[in-house]
Short mmCIF file of N, CA and C and ligand atoms in Angstrom, two decimals:
data_model
loop_
_atom_site.label_atom_id
_atom_site.label_comp_id
_atom_site.label_asym_id
_atom_site.label_seq_id
_atom_site.Cartn_x
_atom_site.Cartn_y
_atom_site.Cartn_z
N MET A 471 6.35 16.37 21.77
CA MET A 471 6.33 15.80 20.30
C MET A 471 6.72 14.39 20.03
N ALA A 472 7.88 14.04 20.57
CA ALA A 472 8.45 12.66 20.48
C ALA A 472 7.45 11.80 21.20
N LEU A 473 6.90 12.22 22.10
CA LEU A 473 5.97 11.26 22.87
C LEU A 473 4.60 10.92 22.16
N THR A 474 4.23 12.30 21.46
CA THR A 474 2.91 11.97 20.44
C THR A 474 3.22 11.07 19.50
N VAL A 475 4.40 11.10 18.77
CA VAL A 475 4.72 10.27 17.74
C VAL A 475 4.65 8.90 18.20
N PHE A 476 5.54 8.61 19.25
CA PHE A 476 5.57 7.31 19.92
C PHE A 476 4.16 6.73 20.24
N ILE A 477 3.29 7.53 20.78
CA ILE A 477 1.91 7.09 21.15
C ILE A 477 1.21 6.58 19.76
N LEU A 478 1.43 7.34 18.66
CA LEU A 478 0.67 7.19 17.47
C LEU A 478 1.46 5.95 16.92
N GLN A 479 2.49 5.66 16.89
CA GLN A 479 3.17 4.61 16.23
C GLN A 479 2.68 3.31 17.21
N LEU A 480 2.58 3.36 18.38
CA LEU A 480 2.16 2.28 19.18
C LEU A 480 0.65 1.95 18.86
N ALA A 481 -0.27 3.00 18.62
CA ALA A 481 -1.57 2.74 18.43
C ALA A 481 -1.85 2.05 17.09
N VAL A 482 -0.75 2.31 16.13
CA VAL A 482 -0.81 1.78 14.75
C VAL A 482 -0.52 0.19 14.79
N CYS A 483 0.59 0.20 15.67
CA CYS A 483 1.11 -1.29 15.82
C CYS A 483 0.15 -2.05 16.45
N ILE A 484 -0.69 -1.62 17.36
CA ILE A 484 -1.72 -2.35 18.09
C ILE A 484 -2.86 -2.73 17.17
N LEU A 485 -3.31 -1.57 16.49
CA LEU A 485 -4.35 -1.82 15.50
C LEU A 485 -4.12 -2.76 14.44
N ALA A 486 -2.70 -2.94 13.97
CA ALA A 486 -2.37 -3.52 12.73
C ALA A 486 -2.09 -4.80 13.45
N PHE A 487 -1.70 -5.08 14.71
CA PHE A 487 -1.30 -6.42 15.16
C PHE A 487 -2.29 -7.63 14.62
N PRO A 488 -3.37 -7.63 14.70
CA PRO A 488 -4.41 -8.74 14.34
C PRO A 488 -3.97 -9.08 12.77
N MET A 489 -3.75 -8.20 11.97
CA MET A 489 -3.49 -8.46 10.68
C MET A 489 -2.19 -9.05 10.36
N TYR A 490 -1.25 -8.76 11.17
CA TYR A 490 0.08 -9.15 11.07
C TYR A 490 -0.03 -10.74 11.42
N LEU A 491 -0.77 -11.03 12.51
CA LEU A 491 -0.83 -12.29 13.32
C LEU A 491 -1.56 -13.16 12.21
N LEU A 492 -2.70 -12.79 11.59
CA LEU A 492 -3.17 -13.39 10.55
C LEU A 492 -2.58 -13.80 9.35
N ASN A 493 -1.77 -12.64 9.03
CA ASN A 493 -0.84 -12.93 8.04
C ASN A 493 0.21 -13.99 8.36
N PHE A 494 0.75 -13.90 9.54
CA PHE A 494 1.72 -14.79 9.84
C PHE A 494 1.08 -16.43 9.83
N LEU A 495 -0.18 -16.50 10.28
CA LEU A 495 -0.97 -17.78 10.41
C LEU A 495 -1.34 -18.25 8.96
N GLY A 496 -1.17 -17.43 8.10
CA GLY A 496 -1.44 -17.80 6.54
C GLY A 496 -2.98 -17.50 6.42
N ILE A 497 -3.65 -16.91 7.22
CA ILE A 497 -5.24 -16.79 6.97
C ILE A 497 -5.65 -15.58 6.28
N TRP A 498 -4.82 -14.43 6.57
CA TRP A 498 -5.01 -13.15 6.03
C TRP A 498 -5.50 -13.03 4.52
N SER A 499 -4.63 -13.75 3.81
CA SER A 499 -4.96 -13.71 2.12
C SER A 499 -6.11 -14.37 1.91
N TRP A 500 -6.55 -15.36 2.89
CA TRP A 500 -7.91 -16.23 2.49
C TRP A 500 -9.06 -15.32 2.89
N ILE A 501 -8.85 -14.58 4.03
CA ILE A 501 -10.00 -13.64 4.50
C ILE A 501 -10.18 -12.67 3.41
N CYS A 502 -9.18 -12.03 2.95
CA CYS A 502 -9.20 -10.88 1.88
C CYS A 502 -9.95 -11.54 0.42
N ARG A 503 -9.42 -12.64 0.17
CA ARG A 503 -9.94 -13.07 -1.25
C ARG A 503 -11.67 -13.49 -0.95
N THR A 504 -12.19 -14.05 0.37
CA THR A 504 -13.34 -14.24 0.44
C THR A 504 -14.07 -13.05 0.55
N LEU A 505 -13.60 -12.06 1.31
CA LEU A 505 -14.41 -10.88 1.68
C LEU A 505 -14.40 -9.85 0.53
N PHE A 506 -13.35 -9.73 -0.14
CA PHE A 506 -13.24 -8.63 -1.20
C PHE A 506 -14.33 -8.67 -2.32
N PRO A 507 -14.77 -9.93 -2.70
CA PRO A 507 -15.86 -9.83 -3.76
C PRO A 507 -17.21 -9.29 -3.19
N HIS A 508 -17.46 -9.59 -1.86
CA HIS A 508 -18.58 -9.01 -1.18
C HIS A 508 -18.56 -7.20 -1.11
N PHE A 509 -17.35 -6.94 -0.75
CA PHE A 509 -17.00 -5.57 -0.67
C PHE A 509 -17.24 -5.03 -2.00
N LEU A 510 -16.61 -5.53 -3.03
CA LEU A 510 -16.62 -4.89 -4.43
C LEU A 510 -18.15 -5.05 -5.09
N ALA A 511 -18.82 -5.77 -4.74
CA ALA A 511 -20.05 -5.97 -5.29
C ALA A 511 -20.87 -4.56 -4.80
N TRP A 512 -20.78 -4.45 -3.52
CA TRP A 512 -21.39 -3.28 -2.91
C TRP A 512 -20.99 -1.93 -3.26
N VAL A 513 -19.82 -1.76 -3.45
CA VAL A 513 -18.96 -0.47 -3.79
C VAL A 513 -19.14 -0.41 -5.38
N SER A 514 -19.25 -1.36 -6.13
CA SER A 514 -19.33 -1.16 -7.48
C SER A 514 -20.63 -0.65 -7.92
N VAL A 515 -21.57 -0.97 -7.30
CA VAL A 515 -22.82 -0.27 -7.54
C VAL A 515 -22.98 1.13 -7.50
N ILE A 516 -22.28 1.67 -6.43
CA ILE A 516 -22.24 3.22 -6.26
C ILE A 516 -21.17 3.72 -7.13
N TYR A 517 -20.29 3.05 -7.62
CA TYR A 517 -19.36 3.77 -8.47
C TYR A 517 -19.72 3.53 -9.84
N ASN A 518 -20.53 2.60 -10.34
CA ASN A 518 -21.31 2.41 -11.60
C ASN A 518 -22.18 3.70 -11.90
N GLU A 519 -23.06 3.87 -10.75
CA GLU A 519 -23.98 5.09 -10.96
C GLU A 519 -23.21 6.22 -11.19
N LYS A 520 -22.07 6.51 -10.24
CA LYS A 520 -21.33 7.86 -10.60
C LYS A 520 -20.55 7.91 -11.94
N MET A 521 -20.12 6.80 -12.37
CA MET A 521 -19.34 6.65 -13.55
C MET A 521 -20.08 6.39 -14.78
N ALA A 522 -21.38 6.13 -14.83
CA ALA A 522 -22.17 5.59 -15.90
C ALA A 522 -21.65 6.33 -17.37
N SER A 523 -21.87 7.71 -17.19
CA SER A 523 -21.73 8.26 -18.51
C SER A 523 -20.12 8.20 -18.93
N LYS A 524 -19.28 8.36 -18.15
CA LYS A 524 -17.89 7.96 -18.54
C LYS A 524 -17.61 6.68 -19.11
N LYS A 525 -18.41 5.41 -18.30
CA LYS A 525 -18.09 4.21 -18.80
C LYS A 525 -18.87 4.11 -20.13
N ARG A 526 -19.96 4.61 -20.31
CA ARG A 526 -20.60 4.51 -21.71
C ARG A 526 -19.75 5.15 -22.74
N GLU A 527 -19.10 6.18 -22.47
CA GLU A 527 -18.09 6.82 -23.45
C GLU A 527 -16.90 5.91 -23.81
N LEU A 528 -16.42 5.46 -22.64
CA LEU A 528 -15.23 4.54 -22.81
C LEU A 528 -15.45 3.21 -23.56
N PHE A 529 -16.74 2.64 -23.55
CA PHE A 529 -17.13 1.59 -24.24
C PHE A 529 -17.98 1.93 -25.55
N SER A 530 -18.05 2.96 -25.94
CA SER A 530 -19.01 3.47 -26.90
C SER A 530 -18.71 2.80 -28.43
N ASN A 531 -17.49 2.66 -28.57
CA ASN A 531 -17.07 2.15 -30.02
C ASN A 531 -16.49 0.83 -30.14
N LEU A 532 -16.79 -0.11 -29.12
CA LEU A 532 -16.41 -1.33 -28.98
C LEU A 532 -16.62 -2.07 -30.27
N GLN A 533 -17.84 -2.06 -30.82
CA GLN A 533 -18.45 -2.70 -31.92
C GLN A 533 -17.58 -2.66 -33.18
N GLU A 534 -17.01 -1.56 -33.32
CA GLU A 534 -16.16 -1.21 -34.54
C GLU A 534 -14.82 -2.19 -34.55
N PHE A 535 -14.61 -2.91 -33.39
CA PHE A 535 -13.56 -3.78 -33.51
C PHE A 535 -13.84 -5.27 -33.77
N ALA A 536 -15.13 -5.51 -33.99
CA ALA A 536 -15.55 -6.87 -34.29
C ALA A 536 -14.87 -7.45 -35.29
N GLY A 537 -14.38 -8.72 -35.33
CA GLY A 537 -13.66 -9.43 -36.51
C GLY A 537 -14.65 -9.58 -37.59
N PRO A 538 -14.16 -10.30 -38.57
CA PRO A 538 -14.99 -10.67 -39.97
C PRO A 538 -16.31 -11.26 -39.67
N SER A 539 -16.42 -12.06 -38.81
CA SER A 539 -17.67 -12.66 -38.39
C SER A 539 -18.67 -11.55 -37.93
N GLY A 540 -18.43 -10.62 -37.54
CA GLY A 540 -19.21 -9.51 -37.11
C GLY A 540 -19.53 -9.54 -35.56
N LYS A 541 -19.13 -10.75 -35.00
CA LYS A 541 -19.41 -10.92 -33.60
C LYS A 541 -18.17 -10.20 -32.80
N LEU A 542 -18.43 -9.60 -31.81
CA LEU A 542 -17.21 -8.88 -30.99
C LEU A 542 -16.81 -10.00 -29.91
N SER A 543 -15.48 -10.27 -29.88
CA SER A 543 -14.93 -11.14 -28.82
C SER A 543 -14.18 -10.40 -27.95
N LEU A 544 -14.49 -10.46 -26.61
CA LEU A 544 -13.93 -9.57 -25.77
C LEU A 544 -13.59 -10.21 -24.42
N LEU A 545 -12.27 -9.87 -24.16
CA LEU A 545 -11.61 -10.49 -22.95
C LEU A 545 -11.50 -9.53 -21.86
N GLU A 546 -12.16 -9.79 -20.57
CA GLU A 546 -12.07 -8.83 -19.60
C GLU A 546 -11.01 -9.39 -18.49
N VAL A 547 -9.97 -8.55 -18.38
CA VAL A 547 -9.06 -9.09 -17.54
C VAL A 547 -9.25 -8.44 -16.19
N GLY A 548 -9.18 -9.19 -14.96
CA GLY A 548 -9.66 -8.69 -13.58
C GLY A 548 -11.11 -8.25 -13.63
N CYS A 549 -11.89 -9.00 -14.02
CA CYS A 549 -13.36 -8.83 -14.16
C CYS A 549 -14.07 -8.54 -12.99
N GLY A 550 -13.49 -9.08 -11.83
CA GLY A 550 -14.30 -8.69 -10.57
C GLY A 550 -15.66 -9.46 -10.80
N THR A 551 -16.79 -8.49 -10.11
CA THR A 551 -18.09 -9.09 -10.33
C THR A 551 -18.94 -8.75 -11.52
N GLY A 552 -18.17 -8.34 -12.45
CA GLY A 552 -18.85 -8.02 -13.94
C GLY A 552 -19.53 -6.80 -13.97
N THR A 553 -19.05 -5.83 -13.33
CA THR A 553 -19.84 -4.61 -13.25
C THR A 553 -19.73 -3.75 -14.82
N ASN A 554 -18.89 -4.24 -15.63
CA ASN A 554 -18.85 -3.59 -16.86
C ASN A 554 -19.83 -4.10 -17.81
N PHE A 555 -20.31 -5.42 -17.65
CA PHE A 555 -21.20 -6.03 -18.55
C PHE A 555 -22.15 -5.26 -19.13
N LYS A 556 -22.75 -4.46 -18.37
CA LYS A 556 -24.04 -3.73 -18.97
C LYS A 556 -23.78 -2.66 -19.90
N PHE A 557 -22.35 -2.25 -20.15
CA PHE A 557 -21.91 -1.37 -21.14
C PHE A 557 -21.53 -1.96 -22.44
N TYR A 558 -21.39 -3.45 -22.45
CA TYR A 558 -20.92 -3.91 -23.76
C TYR A 558 -22.07 -4.14 -24.69
N PRO A 559 -21.82 -4.10 -26.05
CA PRO A 559 -22.92 -4.20 -26.87
C PRO A 559 -23.64 -5.56 -27.06
N PRO A 560 -24.80 -5.39 -27.52
CA PRO A 560 -25.55 -6.89 -27.71
C PRO A 560 -24.86 -7.81 -28.56
N GLY A 561 -24.74 -9.07 -28.04
CA GLY A 561 -24.20 -10.11 -28.93
C GLY A 561 -22.71 -10.31 -28.58
N CYS A 562 -22.19 -9.62 -27.91
CA CYS A 562 -20.66 -9.34 -27.43
C CYS A 562 -20.32 -10.70 -26.84
N ARG A 563 -19.34 -11.52 -27.23
CA ARG A 563 -18.79 -12.84 -26.56
C ARG A 563 -17.87 -12.47 -25.51
N VAL A 564 -18.29 -12.63 -24.34
CA VAL A 564 -17.37 -12.38 -23.08
C VAL A 564 -16.53 -13.50 -22.54
N THR A 565 -15.21 -13.29 -22.41
CA THR A 565 -14.47 -14.08 -21.86
C THR A 565 -14.03 -13.35 -20.37
N CYS A 566 -14.06 -14.01 -19.27
CA CYS A 566 -13.56 -13.31 -17.98
C CYS A 566 -12.28 -13.85 -17.47
N VAL A 567 -11.45 -13.17 -16.95
CA VAL A 567 -10.18 -13.91 -16.25
C VAL A 567 -10.15 -12.99 -14.95
N ASP A 568 -9.83 -13.82 -13.90
CA ASP A 568 -9.76 -13.21 -12.60
C ASP A 568 -9.02 -14.28 -11.78
N PRO A 569 -7.97 -13.93 -11.10
CA PRO A 569 -7.16 -14.88 -10.20
C PRO A 569 -7.97 -15.29 -8.90
N ASN A 570 -9.02 -14.49 -8.65
CA ASN A 570 -9.89 -14.83 -7.26
C ASN A 570 -11.10 -15.53 -7.73
N PRO A 571 -11.33 -16.86 -7.52
CA PRO A 571 -12.26 -17.87 -7.92
C PRO A 571 -13.53 -17.35 -7.11
N ASN A 572 -13.42 -16.72 -6.04
CA ASN A 572 -14.80 -16.37 -5.16
C ASN A 572 -15.70 -15.28 -6.01
N PHE A 573 -14.98 -14.75 -7.14
CA PHE A 573 -15.80 -13.85 -7.99
C PHE A 573 -16.88 -14.70 -8.88
N GLU A 574 -16.84 -15.92 -8.96
CA GLU A 574 -17.80 -16.63 -10.09
C GLU A 574 -19.08 -16.59 -9.76
N LYS A 575 -19.36 -16.73 -8.26
CA LYS A 575 -20.82 -16.51 -8.17
C LYS A 575 -21.37 -15.12 -8.45
N PHE A 576 -20.78 -13.98 -8.28
CA PHE A 576 -21.06 -12.71 -8.44
C PHE A 576 -20.97 -12.43 -10.08
N LEU A 577 -20.36 -13.22 -10.71
CA LEU A 577 -20.31 -13.18 -12.16
C LEU A 577 -21.72 -13.73 -12.56
N ILE A 578 -21.98 -14.87 -12.09
CA ILE A 578 -23.16 -15.65 -12.52
C ILE A 578 -24.42 -14.87 -12.40
N LYS A 579 -24.30 -14.03 -11.33
CA LYS A 579 -25.51 -12.92 -11.06
C LYS A 579 -25.55 -12.03 -12.15
N SER A 580 -24.22 -11.52 -12.56
CA SER A 580 -24.26 -10.39 -13.50
C SER A 580 -24.65 -11.00 -14.97
N ILE A 581 -24.20 -12.08 -15.16
CA ILE A 581 -24.35 -12.67 -16.48
C ILE A 581 -26.11 -12.77 -16.39
N ALA A 582 -26.57 -13.17 -15.42
CA ALA A 582 -28.25 -13.31 -15.57
C ALA A 582 -28.82 -12.10 -15.73
N GLU A 583 -28.06 -11.04 -15.37
CA GLU A 583 -28.71 -9.88 -15.47
C GLU A 583 -28.36 -8.90 -16.79
N ASN A 584 -27.59 -9.72 -17.47
CA ASN A 584 -27.13 -9.14 -18.75
C ASN A 584 -27.23 -10.16 -20.12
N ARG A 585 -28.45 -10.46 -20.22
CA ARG A 585 -29.04 -11.34 -21.24
C ARG A 585 -28.35 -10.99 -22.67
N HIS A 586 -28.02 -9.59 -22.88
CA HIS A 586 -27.62 -9.20 -24.21
C HIS A 586 -26.38 -9.76 -24.58
N LEU A 587 -25.72 -10.29 -23.53
CA LEU A 587 -24.18 -10.82 -23.87
C LEU A 587 -24.22 -12.42 -23.93
N GLU A 588 -23.17 -12.76 -24.75
CA GLU A 588 -22.87 -14.15 -24.88
C GLU A 588 -21.79 -14.66 -23.98
N PHE A 589 -21.92 -15.04 -22.91
CA PHE A 589 -20.85 -15.45 -21.96
C PHE A 589 -20.20 -16.64 -22.48
N GLU A 590 -18.88 -16.51 -22.46
CA GLU A 590 -18.08 -17.63 -22.76
C GLU A 590 -17.43 -18.68 -21.74
N ARG A 591 -16.73 -17.94 -20.98
CA ARG A 591 -15.90 -18.59 -19.94
C ARG A 591 -15.30 -17.75 -18.95
N PHE A 592 -15.33 -18.22 -17.69
CA PHE A 592 -14.47 -17.77 -16.61
C PHE A 592 -13.15 -18.43 -16.23
N LEU A 593 -12.19 -17.72 -16.50
CA LEU A 593 -10.90 -18.32 -16.29
C LEU A 593 -10.21 -17.83 -15.09
N VAL A 594 -9.87 -18.76 -14.06
CA VAL A 594 -9.38 -18.36 -12.87
C VAL A 594 -7.74 -18.29 -13.20
N ALA A 595 -7.39 -17.23 -13.43
CA ALA A 595 -5.83 -16.85 -13.88
C ALA A 595 -5.61 -15.38 -13.59
N ALA A 596 -4.15 -15.09 -13.52
CA ALA A 596 -3.72 -13.90 -13.43
C ALA A 596 -3.51 -13.18 -14.73
N GLY A 597 -3.57 -11.97 -14.82
CA GLY A 597 -3.26 -11.26 -16.10
C GLY A 597 -1.92 -11.51 -16.75
N GLU A 598 -0.99 -11.79 -15.84
CA GLU A 598 0.38 -12.12 -16.23
C GLU A 598 0.64 -13.50 -16.99
N ASN A 599 -0.52 -14.32 -16.77
CA ASN A 599 -0.39 -15.61 -17.34
C ASN A 599 -1.85 -16.07 -17.82
N MET A 600 -2.34 -15.78 -18.96
CA MET A 600 -3.50 -16.02 -19.49
C MET A 600 -3.20 -17.36 -20.59
N HIS A 601 -2.27 -18.29 -20.19
CA HIS A 601 -1.96 -19.17 -21.31
C HIS A 601 -3.40 -20.11 -21.93
N ASN A 602 -4.55 -19.94 -21.20
CA ASN A 602 -5.60 -20.71 -21.83
C ASN A 602 -6.16 -19.85 -22.62
N VAL A 603 -5.61 -18.56 -23.01
CA VAL A 603 -6.30 -17.74 -24.26
C VAL A 603 -5.44 -17.85 -25.27
N ALA A 604 -5.95 -18.21 -26.56
CA ALA A 604 -4.85 -18.44 -27.64
C ALA A 604 -4.44 -17.04 -28.17
N ASP A 605 -3.34 -17.21 -28.97
CA ASP A 605 -2.67 -15.87 -29.32
C ASP A 605 -3.79 -15.36 -30.36
N GLY A 606 -3.71 -14.15 -30.38
CA GLY A 606 -4.50 -13.32 -31.43
C GLY A 606 -6.00 -13.82 -31.51
N SER A 607 -6.64 -14.13 -30.38
CA SER A 607 -7.86 -14.80 -30.37
C SER A 607 -8.96 -13.62 -30.13
N VAL A 608 -8.57 -12.47 -29.50
CA VAL A 608 -9.88 -11.49 -29.18
C VAL A 608 -9.74 -10.24 -29.84
N ASP A 609 -10.80 -9.61 -29.97
CA ASP A 609 -10.82 -8.33 -30.72
C ASP A 609 -10.72 -7.32 -29.88
N VAL A 610 -11.13 -7.28 -28.53
CA VAL A 610 -10.97 -6.23 -27.51
C VAL A 610 -10.53 -6.90 -26.09
N VAL A 611 -9.61 -6.51 -25.70
CA VAL A 611 -9.30 -6.48 -24.12
C VAL A 611 -9.67 -5.38 -23.29
N VAL A 612 -10.45 -5.81 -22.21
CA VAL A 612 -10.74 -4.60 -21.27
C VAL A 612 -10.06 -4.80 -19.90
N CYS A 613 -9.66 -3.78 -19.25
CA CYS A 613 -9.01 -4.07 -17.94
C CYS A 613 -9.29 -2.72 -17.18
N THR A 614 -10.15 -2.65 -16.30
CA THR A 614 -10.51 -1.56 -15.61
C THR A 614 -10.13 -1.52 -14.02
N LEU A 615 -9.41 -0.69 -13.53
CA LEU A 615 -9.29 -0.53 -12.04
C LEU A 615 -8.35 -1.89 -11.72
N VAL A 616 -7.42 -2.42 -12.54
CA VAL A 616 -6.78 -3.81 -12.37
C VAL A 616 -5.09 -3.58 -12.40
N LEU A 617 -4.85 -2.55 -13.37
CA LEU A 617 -3.34 -2.70 -13.54
C LEU A 617 -2.60 -2.07 -12.40
N CYS A 618 -3.36 -1.50 -11.46
CA CYS A 618 -2.42 -1.10 -10.12
C CYS A 618 -2.47 -2.15 -9.21
N SER A 619 -3.21 -3.32 -9.42
CA SER A 619 -2.96 -4.31 -8.46
C SER A 619 -2.21 -5.74 -9.11
N VAL A 620 -1.92 -5.60 -10.25
CA VAL A 620 -1.12 -6.71 -10.81
C VAL A 620 0.41 -6.84 -10.24
N LYS A 621 0.78 -7.88 -10.32
CA LYS A 621 2.29 -8.20 -9.61
C LYS A 621 3.18 -7.48 -10.82
N SER A 622 2.88 -7.74 -12.06
CA SER A 622 3.73 -7.24 -13.06
C SER A 622 3.02 -6.69 -14.21
N GLN A 623 3.06 -5.36 -14.48
CA GLN A 623 2.27 -4.59 -15.43
C GLN A 623 2.81 -4.99 -16.72
N GLU A 624 4.21 -5.20 -16.89
CA GLU A 624 4.96 -5.56 -17.88
C GLU A 624 4.38 -6.69 -18.69
N GLN A 625 4.33 -7.81 -17.84
CA GLN A 625 4.03 -9.10 -18.15
C GLN A 625 2.66 -9.22 -18.61
N THR A 626 1.77 -8.40 -17.81
CA THR A 626 0.40 -8.59 -18.10
C THR A 626 -0.09 -7.76 -19.51
N LEU A 627 0.75 -6.69 -19.73
CA LEU A 627 0.63 -5.79 -21.13
C LEU A 627 1.34 -7.06 -22.14
N GLN A 628 2.06 -7.52 -21.96
CA GLN A 628 2.72 -8.54 -22.99
C GLN A 628 1.58 -9.70 -23.38
N GLU A 629 1.04 -10.08 -22.16
CA GLU A 629 -0.14 -11.11 -22.39
C GLU A 629 -1.34 -10.36 -23.11
N VAL A 630 -1.62 -9.25 -22.88
CA VAL A 630 -2.72 -8.57 -23.60
C VAL A 630 -2.47 -8.31 -25.15
N TYR A 631 -1.15 -8.06 -25.35
CA TYR A 631 -0.65 -7.86 -26.73
C TYR A 631 -0.74 -9.23 -27.26
N ARG A 632 -0.36 -10.34 -26.69
CA ARG A 632 -0.30 -11.62 -27.34
C ARG A 632 -1.72 -12.18 -27.74
N VAL A 633 -2.80 -11.91 -26.81
CA VAL A 633 -4.12 -12.32 -27.09
C VAL A 633 -4.82 -11.62 -28.06
N LEU A 634 -4.41 -10.48 -28.35
CA LEU A 634 -5.30 -9.45 -28.99
C LEU A 634 -5.07 -9.81 -30.71
N ARG A 635 -6.15 -9.59 -31.31
CA ARG A 635 -5.97 -9.78 -32.91
C ARG A 635 -5.03 -8.68 -33.12
N PRO A 636 -4.41 -8.60 -34.56
CA PRO A 636 -3.42 -7.48 -34.73
C PRO A 636 -4.12 -6.18 -34.83
N ILE A 637 -5.45 -6.12 -35.29
CA ILE A 637 -6.24 -4.75 -35.20
C ILE A 637 -7.18 -4.68 -33.93
N GLY A 638 -6.95 -5.30 -33.00
CA GLY A 638 -7.67 -5.39 -31.72
C GLY A 638 -7.58 -3.91 -31.06
N SER A 639 -8.37 -3.86 -29.89
CA SER A 639 -8.15 -2.70 -29.01
C SER A 639 -8.16 -3.14 -27.63
N PHE A 640 -7.26 -2.43 -26.95
CA PHE A 640 -7.05 -2.52 -25.42
C PHE A 640 -7.61 -1.30 -24.92
N ILE A 641 -8.63 -1.67 -23.89
CA ILE A 641 -9.13 -0.57 -23.11
C ILE A 641 -9.04 -0.61 -21.59
N TYR A 642 -8.37 0.34 -21.36
CA TYR A 642 -8.05 0.16 -19.77
C TYR A 642 -8.27 1.64 -19.01
N LYS A 643 -8.33 1.43 -17.67
CA LYS A 643 -8.54 2.41 -16.92
C LYS A 643 -7.91 2.04 -15.63
N ILE A 644 -6.88 2.93 -15.28
CA ILE A 644 -6.04 2.75 -14.11
C ILE A 644 -6.93 3.05 -12.58
C1 SAM B 1641 -10.52 -3.00 -8.08
S1 SAM B 1641 -11.16 -4.73 -8.78
C2 SAM B 1641 -11.78 -4.28 -10.27
C3 SAM B 1641 -12.85 -5.14 -10.86
C4 SAM B 1641 -13.43 -4.56 -12.22
N1 SAM B 1641 -12.53 -4.67 -13.36
C5 SAM B 1641 -14.15 -3.10 -12.01
O1 SAM B 1641 -13.70 -2.37 -12.84
O2 SAM B 1641 -15.01 -3.11 -11.10
C6 SAM B 1641 -9.53 -5.27 -9.11
C7 SAM B 1641 -9.68 -6.73 -9.69
O3 SAM B 1641 -8.49 -7.03 -10.24
C8 SAM B 1641 -8.37 -8.49 -9.77
N2 SAM B 1641 -6.91 -8.82 -9.80
C9 SAM B 1641 -5.93 -8.54 -8.93
N3 SAM B 1641 -4.55 -9.08 -9.35
C10 SAM B 1641 -4.76 -9.42 -10.79
C11 SAM B 1641 -3.95 -9.85 -11.80
N4 SAM B 1641 -2.63 -10.20 -11.37
N5 SAM B 1641 -4.61 -10.23 -12.87
C12 SAM B 1641 -5.95 -10.06 -13.13
N6 SAM B 1641 -6.65 -9.61 -12.25
C13 SAM B 1641 -6.19 -9.10 -10.92
C14 SAM B 1641 -8.94 -8.66 -8.41
O4 SAM B 1641 -9.25 -9.91 -8.15
C15 SAM B 1641 -10.08 -7.76 -8.80
O5 SAM B 1641 -11.16 -8.59 -9.43
#
């Protein structure tokens, strides 16, 4: 038994060694940041197909939160490739936040495919510090599959609270 455990541990060490080495050389995070958007673009098509009805339900009442102008202003934190765009109501003004700048070209593609939206801007920032977004300036904040990867959930939620209008809505999915 002890020998089996030792062999398994050795196998894991050997398999993980290239990652440790790349991390030590400071290259691993660059690889992840570059490759992850491609991976997510591929996976999210499948995920969206499976979750379409749930997402439609999750975003069904967004328009109710529109401010006095009638235009819904929405901030998506950790937007990734913009897979949620097609579920947002027509005329919705979307601002995207993501710390990974490599998502921009995927966002541009999603914007082109979702002409019913008004795209405002893409901010390269973490949810924990969205200082470029003014206090009380958005009607809805959306955050799907992101809170598990932020460094501080508390700080992110404080920022969400700060940027939302007093009667805005926070829509999240862990
Ligand atoms: C699993 S993806 C989800 C993407 C998208 N929200 C979706 O539902 O398809 C996680 C996203 O969170 C982003 N992210 C990671 N850390 C973050 C942080 N501290 N603040 C905001 N976004 C973050 C990643 O760059 C990535 O785009």
